[in-house]
Tab-separated table of C-alpha atoms in Angstrom:
chain	number	residue	atom	x	y	z
A	1	UNK	CA	3.475	5.488	-30.671
A	2	UNK	CA	3.417	9.056	-31.992
A	3	UNK	CA	0.348	9.812	-29.893
A	4	UNK	CA	1.980	8.278	-26.820
A	5	UNK	CA	5.161	10.304	-27.357
A	6	UNK	CA	3.004	13.432	-27.598
A	7	UNK	CA	1.296	12.542	-24.304
A	8	UNK	CA	4.656	12.156	-22.514
A	9	UNK	CA	6.072	15.391	-23.945
A	10	UNK	CA	2.823	17.285	-23.419
A	11	UNK	CA	2.565	16.183	-19.790
A	12	UNK	CA	6.068	17.505	-19.077
A	13	UNK	CA	5.930	20.751	-21.066
A	14	UNK	CA	3.872	23.438	-19.393
A	15	UNK	CA	4.129	26.368	-17.025
A	16	UNK	CA	7.360	24.976	-15.578
A	17	UNK	CA	9.077	26.140	-18.773
A	18	UNK	CA	8.330	29.751	-17.839
A	19	UNK	CA	10.090	29.303	-14.498
A	20	UNK	CA	13.289	27.786	-15.930
A	21	UNK	CA	14.992	31.064	-17.008
A	22	UNK	CA	14.083	32.672	-13.673
A	23	UNK	CA	15.397	29.706	-11.691
A	24	UNK	CA	18.620	29.116	-13.657
A	25	UNK	CA	19.628	32.686	-14.595
A	26	UNK	CA	22.203	32.918	-11.785
A	27	UNK	CA	23.934	29.740	-13.005
A	28	UNK	CA	24.593	30.765	-16.584
A	29	UNK	CA	23.747	28.960	-19.808
A	30	UNK	CA	26.237	26.074	-19.755
A	31	UNK	CA	25.732	25.060	-16.085
A	32	UNK	CA	21.953	25.332	-16.572
A	33	UNK	CA	22.049	22.976	-19.565
A	34	UNK	CA	24.285	20.524	-17.687
A	35	UNK	CA	21.841	20.543	-14.772
A	36	UNK	CA	18.915	19.913	-17.129
A	37	UNK	CA	20.715	17.002	-18.793
A	38	UNK	CA	21.399	15.376	-15.396
A	39	UNK	CA	17.784	15.873	-14.281
A	40	UNK	CA	16.560	14.553	-17.637
A	41	UNK	CA	18.722	11.437	-17.174
A	42	UNK	CA	17.259	10.893	-13.695
A	43	UNK	CA	13.733	11.458	-15.008
A	44	UNK	CA	14.220	9.064	-17.939
A	45	UNK	CA	15.668	6.378	-15.648
A	46	UNK	CA	12.839	6.621	-13.112
A	47	UNK	CA	10.283	6.472	-15.939
A	48	UNK	CA	11.842	3.188	-17.124
A	49	UNK	CA	11.853	1.990	-13.518
A	50	UNK	CA	8.127	2.706	-13.263
A	51	UNK	CA	7.668	0.932	-16.604
A	52	UNK	CA	9.387	-2.135	-15.123
A	53	UNK	CA	7.075	-2.058	-12.087
A	54	UNK	CA	3.969	-1.682	-14.266
A	55	UNK	CA	4.923	-4.492	-16.649
A	56	UNK	CA	5.775	-6.953	-13.870
A	57	UNK	CA	2.626	-6.104	-11.943
A	58	UNK	CA	0.411	-6.665	-14.969
A	59	UNK	CA	-1.044	-4.532	-17.738
A	60	UNK	CA	-4.131	-2.715	-16.467
A	61	UNK	CA	-3.093	-1.944	-12.880
A	62	UNK	CA	-2.949	1.702	-11.853
A	63	UNK	CA	-0.251	3.195	-9.609
A	64	UNK	CA	-2.421	3.026	-6.488
A	65	UNK	CA	-3.160	-0.683	-6.999
A	66	UNK	CA	0.497	-1.526	-7.712
A	67	UNK	CA	1.628	0.357	-4.602
A	68	UNK	CA	-0.884	-1.595	-2.523
A	69	UNK	CA	0.344	-4.918	-3.920
A	70	UNK	CA	3.996	-4.228	-3.162
A	71	UNK	CA	4.040	-1.834	-0.198
A	72	UNK	CA	0.655	-2.410	1.420
A	73	UNK	CA	-1.755	0.119	2.903
A	74	UNK	CA	1.019	2.295	4.371
A	75	UNK	CA	2.611	2.635	0.940
A	76	UNK	CA	-0.734	3.620	-0.549
A	77	UNK	CA	-1.190	6.298	2.122
A	78	UNK	CA	2.259	7.746	1.374
A	79	UNK	CA	1.552	7.614	-2.357
A	80	UNK	CA	-1.859	9.257	-1.973
A	81	UNK	CA	-0.554	11.972	0.348
A	82	UNK	CA	2.339	12.729	-2.028
A	83	UNK	CA	0.002	12.926	-5.015
A	84	UNK	CA	-2.384	15.257	-3.170
A	85	UNK	CA	0.484	17.471	-1.931
A	86	UNK	CA	1.948	17.655	-5.425
A	87	UNK	CA	-1.338	18.736	-7.028
A	88	UNK	CA	-2.035	21.331	-4.317
A	89	UNK	CA	1.500	22.768	-4.618
A	90	UNK	CA	1.275	22.946	-8.425
A	91	UNK	CA	-2.186	24.541	-8.287
A	92	UNK	CA	-0.934	27.155	-5.812
A	93	UNK	CA	2.069	27.876	-8.071
A	94	UNK	CA	-0.119	28.313	-11.151
A	95	UNK	CA	-2.525	30.555	-9.234
A	96	UNK	CA	0.418	32.722	-8.188
A	97	UNK	CA	1.875	32.894	-11.695
A	98	UNK	CA	-1.491	33.300	-13.418
A	99	UNK	CA	-2.588	36.128	-11.142
A	100	UNK	CA	0.690	38.007	-11.727
A	101	UNK	CA	0.153	37.800	-15.498
A	102	UNK	CA	-3.451	38.955	-15.009
A	103	UNK	CA	-2.224	42.026	-13.121
A	104	UNK	CA	0.204	42.769	-15.976
A	105	UNK	CA	-2.552	42.442	-18.609
A	106	UNK	CA	-4.933	44.685	-16.672
A	107	UNK	CA	-2.209	47.321	-16.509
A	108	UNK	CA	-1.103	47.090	-20.152
A	109	UNK	CA	-4.485	46.623	-21.852
A	110	UNK	CA	-6.893	48.608	-19.688
A	111	UNK	CA	-4.568	50.794	-17.579
A	112	UNK	CA	-6.134	49.280	-14.450
A	113	UNK	CA	-4.043	48.662	-11.338
A	114	UNK	CA	-5.438	45.326	-10.171
A	115	UNK	CA	-4.830	44.206	-6.596
A	116	UNK	CA	-2.804	40.964	-6.585
A	117	UNK	CA	-5.107	39.172	-4.116
A	118	UNK	CA	-8.172	40.115	-6.163
A	119	UNK	CA	-6.368	38.819	-9.274
A	120	UNK	CA	-5.745	35.469	-7.531
A	121	UNK	CA	-9.439	35.145	-6.665
A	122	UNK	CA	-10.576	36.097	-10.189
A	123	UNK	CA	-8.142	33.651	-11.806
A	124	UNK	CA	-9.357	30.878	-9.500
A	125	UNK	CA	-13.062	31.468	-10.104
A	126	UNK	CA	-12.894	31.947	-13.888
A	127	UNK	CA	-10.470	29.170	-14.864
A	128	UNK	CA	-11.091	26.930	-11.863
A	129	UNK	CA	-14.685	26.541	-12.960
A	130	UNK	CA	-13.560	24.320	-15.853
A	131	UNK	CA	-12.561	21.577	-13.400
A	132	UNK	CA	-16.177	21.116	-12.344
A	133	UNK	CA	-17.305	20.696	-15.969
A	134	UNK	CA	-15.591	17.316	-16.229
A	135	UNK	CA	-12.843	15.661	-18.222
A	136	UNK	CA	-14.626	15.793	-21.598
A	137	UNK	CA	-14.745	19.597	-21.665
A	138	UNK	CA	-11.227	20.063	-20.285
A	139	UNK	CA	-9.859	17.518	-22.775
A	140	UNK	CA	-11.307	19.384	-25.760
A	141	UNK	CA	-10.176	22.788	-24.519
A	142	UNK	CA	-6.709	21.563	-23.511
A	143	UNK	CA	-5.996	19.875	-26.851
A	144	UNK	CA	-6.681	23.070	-28.768
A	145	UNK	CA	-4.834	25.344	-26.328
A	146	UNK	CA	-1.798	23.045	-26.045
A	147	UNK	CA	-1.472	22.785	-29.846
A	148	UNK	CA	-1.664	26.570	-30.095
A	149	UNK	CA	0.923	26.930	-27.301
A	150	UNK	CA	3.439	24.682	-29.103
A	151	UNK	CA	2.902	26.623	-32.333
A	152	UNK	CA	3.506	29.921	-30.522
A	153	UNK	CA	6.611	28.493	-28.831
A	154	UNK	CA	8.076	27.617	-32.251
A	155	UNK	CA	7.266	31.098	-33.596
A	156	UNK	CA	8.772	32.858	-30.568
A	157	UNK	CA	11.944	30.727	-30.547
A	158	UNK	CA	12.502	31.127	-34.309
A	159	UNK	CA	12.013	34.889	-34.094
A	160	UNK	CA	14.232	35.407	-31.016
A	161	UNK	CA	17.080	33.080	-32.088
A	162	UNK	CA	18.656	35.732	-34.385
A	163	UNK	CA	18.620	38.115	-31.394
A	164	UNK	CA	20.733	35.744	-29.266
A	165	UNK	CA	24.096	37.247	-28.402
A	166	UNK	CA	27.117	35.094	-27.542
A	167	UNK	CA	28.474	37.944	-25.416
A	168	UNK	CA	25.195	38.067	-23.491
A	169	UNK	CA	25.389	34.328	-22.826
A	170	UNK	CA	29.022	34.660	-21.711
A	171	UNK	CA	28.175	37.590	-19.438
A	172	UNK	CA	25.347	35.645	-17.820
A	173	UNK	CA	27.793	32.970	-16.693
A	174	UNK	CA	30.145	35.221	-14.718
A	175	UNK	CA	31.007	33.534	-11.416
A	176	UNK	CA	27.448	33.282	-10.115
A	177	UNK	CA	27.315	29.529	-9.562
A	178	UNK	CA	27.016	29.931	-5.785
A	179	UNK	CA	25.559	27.213	-3.600
A	180	UNK	CA	22.308	29.127	-3.177
A	181	UNK	CA	21.934	29.499	-6.959
A	182	UNK	CA	22.290	25.749	-7.495
A	183	UNK	CA	19.952	24.941	-4.615
A	184	UNK	CA	17.266	27.262	-5.979
A	185	UNK	CA	17.503	25.864	-9.516
A	186	UNK	CA	17.503	22.109	-8.820
A	187	UNK	CA	13.884	21.669	-7.532
A	188	UNK	CA	12.353	23.817	-10.293
A	189	UNK	CA	14.234	21.993	-13.068
A	190	UNK	CA	13.227	18.634	-11.595
A	191	UNK	CA	9.552	19.624	-11.447
A	192	UNK	CA	9.697	20.548	-15.151
A	193	UNK	CA	10.364	16.904	-16.083
A	194	UNK	CA	7.409	15.383	-14.226
A	195	UNK	CA	5.517	13.269	-16.766
A	196	UNK	CA	5.434	9.954	-14.884
A	197	UNK	CA	1.741	10.050	-13.960
A	198	UNK	CA	0.804	8.921	-17.468
A	199	UNK	CA	2.970	5.767	-17.584
A	200	UNK	CA	0.357	3.289	-16.312
A	201	UNK	CA	-2.118	4.627	-18.885
A	202	UNK	CA	0.426	4.227	-21.700
A	203	UNK	CA	1.220	0.645	-20.637
A	204	UNK	CA	-2.472	-0.185	-21.098
A	205	UNK	CA	-2.705	1.826	-24.321
A	206	UNK	CA	0.248	0.014	-25.952
A	207	UNK	CA	-0.728	-3.393	-24.526
A	208	UNK	CA	2.495	-3.789	-22.578
A	209	UNK	CA	4.759	-3.670	-25.661
A	210	UNK	CA	8.115	-3.236	-23.879
A	211	UNK	CA	10.174	-2.124	-26.900
A	212	UNK	CA	7.621	0.477	-27.986
A	213	UNK	CA	7.114	1.762	-24.445
A	214	UNK	CA	10.858	2.239	-23.901
A	215	UNK	CA	11.078	4.250	-27.121
A	216	UNK	CA	8.029	6.304	-26.171
A	217	UNK	CA	9.432	7.229	-22.740
A	218	UNK	CA	12.937	8.026	-23.965
A	219	UNK	CA	11.858	10.035	-27.023
A	220	UNK	CA	8.955	11.663	-25.191
A	221	UNK	CA	11.214	12.838	-22.356
A	222	UNK	CA	13.904	14.094	-24.757
A	223	UNK	CA	11.519	16.451	-26.572
A	224	UNK	CA	10.969	18.619	-23.442
A	225	UNK	CA	14.747	18.693	-22.896
A	226	UNK	CA	15.259	20.078	-26.414
A	227	UNK	CA	12.427	22.618	-25.955
A	228	UNK	CA	13.844	23.767	-22.623
A	229	UNK	CA	17.356	24.215	-24.055
A	230	UNK	CA	16.052	26.355	-26.925
A	231	UNK	CA	13.878	28.340	-24.489
A	232	UNK	CA	16.877	29.040	-22.212
A	233	UNK	CA	18.923	30.003	-25.269
A	234	UNK	CA	16.421	32.653	-26.393
A	235	UNK	CA	15.836	34.007	-22.868
A	236	UNK	CA	19.310	33.969	-21.310
A	237	UNK	CA	20.841	34.770	-24.701
A	238	UNK	CA	18.710	37.860	-25.321
A	239	UNK	CA	17.627	39.363	-21.992
A	240	UNK	CA	20.740	38.084	-20.189
A	241	UNK	CA	21.172	35.991	-17.065
A	242	UNK	CA	22.283	38.928	-14.907
A	243	UNK	CA	19.184	40.959	-15.763
A	244	UNK	CA	16.797	38.006	-15.349
A	245	UNK	CA	18.411	37.211	-12.009
A	246	UNK	CA	17.513	40.746	-10.950
A	247	UNK	CA	13.800	40.075	-11.586
A	248	UNK	CA	13.674	38.111	-8.283
A	249	UNK	CA	11.428	35.418	-9.752
A	250	UNK	CA	8.930	37.844	-11.314
A	251	UNK	CA	7.243	36.205	-14.297
A	252	UNK	CA	5.678	39.478	-15.595
A	253	UNK	CA	9.138	41.101	-15.589
A	254	UNK	CA	10.526	38.275	-17.765
A	255	UNK	CA	7.631	38.479	-20.246
A	256	UNK	CA	7.916	42.284	-20.466
A	257	UNK	CA	11.668	42.051	-21.095
A	258	UNK	CA	11.166	39.532	-23.929
A	259	UNK	CA	8.463	41.747	-25.456
A	260	UNK	CA	10.823	44.716	-25.485
A	261	UNK	CA	13.422	42.670	-27.373
A	262	UNK	CA	10.814	41.434	-29.874
A	263	UNK	CA	10.129	44.984	-31.130
A	264	UNK	CA	7.438	43.681	-33.534
A	265	UNK	CA	3.931	44.056	-32.011
A	266	UNK	CA	2.806	40.706	-33.453
A	267	UNK	CA	5.689	38.770	-31.879
A	268	UNK	CA	5.191	40.681	-28.645
A	269	UNK	CA	1.588	39.449	-28.578
A	270	UNK	CA	2.772	35.907	-29.385
A	271	UNK	CA	5.122	35.970	-26.384
A	272	UNK	CA	2.343	37.170	-24.106
A	273	UNK	CA	-0.137	34.603	-25.416
A	274	UNK	CA	2.434	31.792	-25.164
A	275	UNK	CA	3.001	32.588	-21.477
A	276	UNK	CA	-0.753	32.697	-20.868
A	277	UNK	CA	-1.364	29.350	-22.584
A	278	UNK	CA	1.564	27.639	-20.838
A	279	UNK	CA	0.003	28.541	-17.498
A	280	UNK	CA	-3.595	27.868	-18.487
A	281	UNK	CA	-2.987	24.427	-20.033
A	282	UNK	CA	-0.966	23.303	-17.004
A	283	UNK	CA	-3.550	24.768	-14.635
A	284	UNK	CA	-6.437	22.981	-16.358
A	285	UNK	CA	-4.699	19.600	-16.362
A	286	UNK	CA	-3.531	19.778	-12.753
A	287	UNK	CA	-6.793	21.124	-11.315
A	288	UNK	CA	-8.848	18.515	-13.167
A	289	UNK	CA	-6.677	15.776	-11.642
A	290	UNK	CA	-6.962	17.383	-8.205
A	291	UNK	CA	-10.736	17.801	-8.528
A	292	UNK	CA	-11.203	14.144	-9.534
A	293	UNK	CA	-8.869	12.949	-6.763
A	294	UNK	CA	-10.772	14.948	-4.109
A	295	UNK	CA	-14.096	13.688	-5.491
A	296	UNK	CA	-12.845	10.098	-5.239
A	297	UNK	CA	-11.539	10.588	-1.684
A	298	UNK	CA	-14.755	12.181	-0.438
A	299	UNK	CA	-17.019	9.970	-2.583
A	300	UNK	CA	-18.874	13.105	-3.591
A	301	UNK	CA	-22.235	12.843	-5.316
A	302	UNK	CA	-22.571	14.131	-8.866
A	303	UNK	CA	-25.155	16.710	-7.876
A	304	UNK	CA	-24.781	20.490	-7.878
A	305	UNK	CA	-24.182	20.520	-4.119
A	306	UNK	CA	-21.720	17.634	-4.370
A	307	UNK	CA	-19.764	19.329	-7.161
A	308	UNK	CA	-19.748	22.635	-5.256
A	309	UNK	CA	-18.348	20.955	-2.133
A	310	UNK	CA	-15.681	19.177	-4.182
A	311	UNK	CA	-14.779	22.441	-5.925
A	312	UNK	CA	-14.326	24.237	-2.591
A	313	UNK	CA	-12.196	21.413	-1.180
A	314	UNK	CA	-10.128	21.480	-4.368
A	315	UNK	CA	-9.435	25.195	-4.601
A	316	UNK	CA	-9.603	26.683	-1.093
A	317	UNK	CA	-6.264	25.207	0.187
A	318	UNK	CA	-4.150	26.309	-2.841
A	319	UNK	CA	-6.057	29.624	-2.968
A	320	UNK	CA	-5.162	30.361	0.671
A	321	UNK	CA	-1.563	29.437	-0.099
A	322	UNK	CA	-1.456	31.786	-3.095
A	323	UNK	CA	-3.106	34.587	-1.090
A	324	UNK	CA	-1.122	34.424	2.135
A	325	UNK	CA	2.177	32.786	1.143
A	326	UNK	CA	2.947	34.797	-2.010
A	327	UNK	CA	6.676	34.013	-2.327
A	328	UNK	CA	6.321	34.012	-6.095
A	329	UNK	CA	5.710	31.622	-8.948
A	330	UNK	CA	9.198	30.060	-8.978
A	331	UNK	CA	9.403	29.624	-5.201
A	332	UNK	CA	6.008	27.923	-4.899
A	333	UNK	CA	6.715	25.710	-7.929
A	334	UNK	CA	9.907	24.517	-6.216
A	335	UNK	CA	7.911	23.117	-3.284
A	336	UNK	CA	6.236	20.658	-5.671
A	337	UNK	CA	9.602	18.902	-6.077
A	338	UNK	CA	9.386	17.349	-2.599
A	339	UNK	CA	6.223	15.226	-3.085
A	340	UNK	CA	7.291	14.588	-6.693
A	341	UNK	CA	10.572	13.047	-5.482
A	342	UNK	CA	8.625	10.750	-3.158
A	343	UNK	CA	6.224	9.755	-5.950
A	344	UNK	CA	8.622	9.126	-8.814
A	345	UNK	CA	11.899	8.246	-7.066
A	346	UNK	CA	11.597	6.920	-3.511
A	347	UNK	CA	8.381	4.900	-3.882
A	348	UNK	CA	9.411	3.323	-7.239
A	349	UNK	CA	12.804	2.361	-5.757
A	350	UNK	CA	11.093	0.678	-2.799
A	351	UNK	CA	8.607	-1.082	-5.097
A	352	UNK	CA	11.312	-2.223	-7.530
A	353	UNK	CA	13.433	-3.704	-4.735
A	354	UNK	CA	10.417	-5.530	-3.331
A	355	UNK	CA	9.254	-6.707	-6.747
A	356	UNK	CA	12.683	-8.008	-7.779
A	357	UNK	CA	12.771	-10.117	-4.616
A	358	UNK	CA	9.387	-11.774	-5.057
A	359	UNK	CA	9.288	-11.799	-8.881
A	360	UNK	CA	12.826	-12.011	-10.339
A	361	UNK	CA	11.676	-12.666	-13.929
A	362	UNK	CA	10.547	-9.989	-16.360
A	363	UNK	CA	11.728	-6.695	-17.851
A	364	UNK	CA	14.337	-4.921	-15.716
A	365	UNK	CA	15.855	-1.515	-16.363
A	366	UNK	CA	19.643	-1.499	-16.647
A	367	UNK	CA	21.885	-0.486	-13.754
A	368	UNK	CA	20.759	-2.868	-11.045
A	369	UNK	CA	21.123	-1.882	-7.392
A	370	UNK	CA	23.814	0.706	-8.185
A	371	UNK	CA	21.426	2.727	-10.380
A	372	UNK	CA	18.703	2.520	-7.721
A	373	UNK	CA	21.114	3.826	-5.099
A	374	UNK	CA	22.304	6.660	-7.358
A	375	UNK	CA	18.707	7.677	-8.109
A	376	UNK	CA	17.987	7.676	-4.377
A	377	UNK	CA	20.984	9.921	-3.698
A	378	UNK	CA	19.918	12.378	-6.404
A	379	UNK	CA	16.390	12.384	-4.985
A	380	UNK	CA	17.763	13.200	-1.531
A	381	UNK	CA	19.829	16.038	-3.046
A	382	UNK	CA	16.692	17.518	-4.664
A	383	UNK	CA	14.782	17.448	-1.364
A	384	UNK	CA	17.839	18.842	0.444
A	385	UNK	CA	18.045	21.680	-2.090
A	386	UNK	CA	14.402	22.635	-1.520
A	387	UNK	CA	14.835	22.525	2.265
A	388	UNK	CA	17.939	24.734	1.869
A	389	UNK	CA	15.916	27.261	-0.125
A	390	UNK	CA	12.998	27.141	2.334
A	391	UNK	CA	15.272	27.761	5.326
């Protein structure tokens, strides 16, 4: 169970954490926490809904197979397209954020002014190459890097907590909860709680033990919520929401501001390394999934030529997006909310309704039809918020 809880929490926690202060700064601390709690509740409910679907379908089925059983070929196409769109959007976001940090490092460490487009290409080639090495290599690297990232997060939070100012938190909440601020924050916060892809694997791992699985999902999803609240506290409470809001979604500006507050060179390096690892671990996990998904779709051969073709198909679309649609890390990350809503809200609702009709017996998450309808409304609000921001 402890390992499963770590998988759930680890899947959620990643580069999205870096975007949270940038996305919620205009709201203020209290509204931002309230929004996160609501999104966490929606995320926890939909995870239990997907648990219900997995348990009723049978231990061992993956999401694609379950979708085919309940919604047919059309449902599988929607599910596959949503999954592909999500991975491409996340990869593009991490390329954008990673390249901006690379530009900052080149400037600070070597006094080199690196072109942003060149930084995007370098980041893609160097770190994207891990995807072609296979899951065994990425698994070993990711375990070590993720453990180090969590350790650095604890160090940074503990060091910055004494620097938190109540007056700074109060100032950051001054009448800035405009419609546009809420609309910009909602998709990014929602994307930060996306851990649902691992549920089918956990159902197999724990042999369909309903009680244990419920505990795993609820505890595992609560850990990211706690981490995010502490992270907002030490960012909005030190730098200030008004100042962060003035960064216009710039991740390097946020990291530089935190480093200035740290004063100590060691903690300053910890902040920088934490940001790097948050992006790298998320990038490795997402691109490996995208690479494997593309390889499965194209039925690529495991030769050098086959791997090269799969690599190009995996990275060229998000690379072009990062190069020619450079709205920024936060903006691109927000786009991932749309396919994520389809994957973890709309499709599970449709499958649950269908499954409850044809198979009324078995585990059922509380709330009945009312909870399904409420989840659907919240999902529509998230998509509406992203469309509002895009327009």
